[in-house]
């Protein structure tokens, strides 16, 4: 069904193009293809994503030929797979696109059902990404203009979009054929002089000799280094030489080299120690510890360093300043439980942590993830992610309760409301109509979908919570279809939090990629297929302990009938709810507060206030969520019991699976 479109992410490795991720879209064509692919290119070019992309490209370079022939690898490179899936499916500015699924990286372009073409994106050079769109029967790269004309879409109305897209380099026919056939890529002619040596100036040669002399010496030559530092390009060259030797496994072992590594990164906001895989753990901890004491580090990359243990990291971050971003990719010896405990300390200053398992966890094994693969493993997935609930104490929100209600006015005009004419009568709300009965028969009723989405497995700072909710509301209000069902809402919520940012500035709130929520995404995947027949939600309504906080989101559609042609208004309302007990303990009830009060009163004075600018956060919420309404405590206490029944029972005429 629909216009099927595939996106391939490729890279040149050892003279061959290799596929890193494949995404299948069910209904993507015309202008939507250009918008989706342009957002992928922006995301892959974003500075905030550069380090994890480079680390997975490094991991790809280490794979052998046997690996590339496997048929069941969908998420061998989970960050890149997440980038391609999320960026091509969601943008809070232009909304979401079609349902998308990951395919095996061994999927060939001529073995999939395709209606609207194939997009290939080459990330061999991150500074100059390249792309092409073609149709399988004719491997002829098309320009964006030529592609749009095939669908009768004029480009003059989308001129800026087309121009930005075509500013990226287009893959030529020879490169495309080479990738499609899996043949060897011809090596380009390098710039060599007549003697076969790479051209270098006399200054280059002299500086290279100086750096090699320093590194070969067993002792630190403080005088020579202090003199050389007056040369503006000495330290960058010095650092580049250290990294080159480390990558080639040729780094000399001496106390002087350890001191030089520390010197080379001194004062830098970004410190990448990942190439130093041959240094002993004690030396790495010493270097990183001394650099952290300088308080200049904002991002620290320790990926691929398998000699570091969890106790080494504990020693490293004990009573020292911490980076805002920590990269622990391709480090299987560091458990997800430990990462959660490291991030979740109330005193922690770490805002973002990148760990391979966080990106793996939403996806099942197998060459094509399907709901029937996910459902049996849902309880296992909950058990796997349970440590995050206990450790990530900095995330104050446990669940998001989502309600989609269709407010038909009925013959009297009061069918959906209480006697006052504007408050919703939640007791009269019913589960969704059975698929066997026409929607029009229910035009006078109050129909609702209910779902619970656990978020305790997310590393949510207050800023990421706010930007994630802002992403969700922007999409829900601009494209209400993307929160029409539980599957749509779950997908949109998962994508919204995957693109949530720890910073409130500019493009980072649109192009930063984090892990898909490990529980929300699988739930949405199940709902996409099995819940179309209106069965009960696969997770029970959770018990909220006293003091636990959750968020309730109500998505309203007011209309004269259930036909979308008669829609009068789409509305979004939200509140933070807390479970409390009466004074004598005889009964429990829900308290509700708007997000502004939650941010202002609840977080003020907490550990979060030391790492979050709450004034700026409140300003961001006010500017981006002005159209979102509120929910009071009275309505929350009427709604939640109805939600609980709806989630437990599903529709009246079908059994719960």
XYZ file of N, CA and C in Angstrom, residues 336-350 385-398 455-462 465 547-549 598 602-603 606-609 611-612:
150
model
N 24.690 -0.882 30.869
C 23.676 0.162 30.834
C 23.268 0.560 32.250
N 23.244 -0.405 33.148
C 22.929 -0.114 34.551
C 23.927 0.898 35.122
N 25.213 0.682 34.832
C 26.220 1.603 35.361
C 26.077 2.990 34.740
N 25.839 3.036 33.430
C 25.670 4.330 32.757
C 24.516 5.106 33.387
N 23.415 4.394 33.677
C 22.266 5.046 34.301
C 22.606 5.576 35.685
N 23.367 4.791 36.443
C 23.734 5.239 37.788
C 24.692 6.424 37.732
N 25.571 6.441 36.734
C 26.513 7.555 36.573
C 25.767 8.834 36.222
N 24.843 8.724 35.274
C 24.077 9.901 34.856
C 23.056 10.313 35.917
N 22.501 9.330 36.611
C 21.371 9.593 37.487
C 21.711 10.112 38.862
N 22.980 10.280 39.190
C 23.313 10.847 40.496
C 22.730 12.250 40.613
N 22.112 12.595 41.746
C 21.525 13.933 41.898
C 22.537 15.058 41.680
N 23.806 14.783 41.970
C 24.826 15.833 41.829
C 25.466 15.854 40.444
N 25.047 14.952 39.554
C 25.708 14.836 38.252
C 25.465 16.079 37.403
N 26.506 16.495 36.686
C 26.418 17.628 35.752
C 26.342 17.137 34.303
N 26.393 15.812 34.103
C 26.348 15.261 32.746
C 24.927 15.396 32.204
N 15.234 -2.822 30.968
C 15.309 -1.388 31.209
C 14.949 -1.008 32.640
N 14.577 -1.993 33.465
C 14.203 -1.717 34.841
C 15.300 -0.991 35.626
N 16.592 -1.346 35.441
C 17.633 -0.624 36.191
C 17.611 0.881 35.954
N 17.163 1.310 34.786
C 17.143 2.742 34.509
C 16.126 3.451 35.386
N 15.028 2.775 35.703
C 14.004 3.388 36.533
C 14.555 3.665 37.929
N 15.386 2.765 38.430
C 15.917 2.915 39.779
C 17.112 3.854 39.841
N 17.864 3.921 38.728
C 19.118 4.673 38.772
C 18.980 6.100 38.276
N 18.154 6.298 37.240
C 18.080 7.626 36.636
C 17.151 8.521 37.446
N 17.571 8.853 38.659
C 16.728 9.626 39.575
C 16.568 11.077 39.149
N 17.354 11.523 38.206
C 17.231 12.917 37.758
C 16.010 13.113 36.869
N 15.432 12.041 36.361
C 14.228 12.146 35.552
C 13.023 12.119 36.489
N 12.325 13.235 36.672
C 11.236 13.281 37.656
C 9.922 12.691 37.157
N 9.817 12.356 35.860
C 8.560 11.908 35.272
C 8.615 10.401 35.022
N 7.575 9.683 35.461
C 7.527 8.230 35.323
C 6.792 7.783 34.058
N 8.238 6.520 30.553
C 9.427 7.312 30.194
C 10.514 7.207 31.256
N 10.368 6.251 32.181
C 11.370 6.128 33.235
C 12.703 5.606 32.711
N 12.726 5.068 31.468
C 13.980 4.575 30.909
C 14.707 5.651 30.119
N 14.182 6.871 30.111
C 14.820 7.954 29.361
C 15.713 8.794 30.264
N 16.832 9.244 29.704
C 17.718 10.139 30.431
C 17.222 11.565 30.205
N 16.167 11.932 30.927
C 15.507 13.213 30.695
C 15.922 14.235 31.744
N 16.668 15.230 31.324
C 16.851 16.420 32.145
C 15.619 17.294 31.950
N 15.388 18.281 32.803
C 14.242 19.177 32.583
C 14.243 19.819 31.202
N 13.111 17.234 28.698
C 11.680 17.008 28.883
C 10.884 18.110 28.185
N 3.621 10.667 45.621
C 4.723 11.541 45.231
C 5.229 11.312 43.824
N 4.847 10.185 43.195
C 5.266 9.942 41.808
C 4.597 10.949 40.876
N 5.336 11.361 39.853
C 4.801 12.336 38.909
C 4.688 11.732 37.515
N 5.288 23.522 37.735
C 6.188 22.396 38.005
C 7.643 22.824 37.839
N 8.694 23.120 41.696
C 9.191 21.786 42.026
C 10.690 21.666 41.809
N 11.177 22.217 40.695
C 12.592 22.062 40.373
C 13.471 23.106 41.061
N 16.155 22.238 43.761
C 16.585 20.847 43.625
C 17.960 20.794 42.977
N 18.501 19.558 42.856
C 19.814 19.403 42.221
C 19.781 19.861 40.772
N 18.592 19.762 40.121
C 18.473 20.167 38.715
C 18.784 21.642 38.524
N 18.468 22.460 39.548
C 18.640 23.899 39.387
C 20.102 24.294 39.246
N 22.229 22.738 37.277
C 22.676 22.494 35.904
C 21.710 23.038 34.864
N 20.558 23.537 35.291
C 19.558 24.037 34.355
C 19.280 25.512 34.614
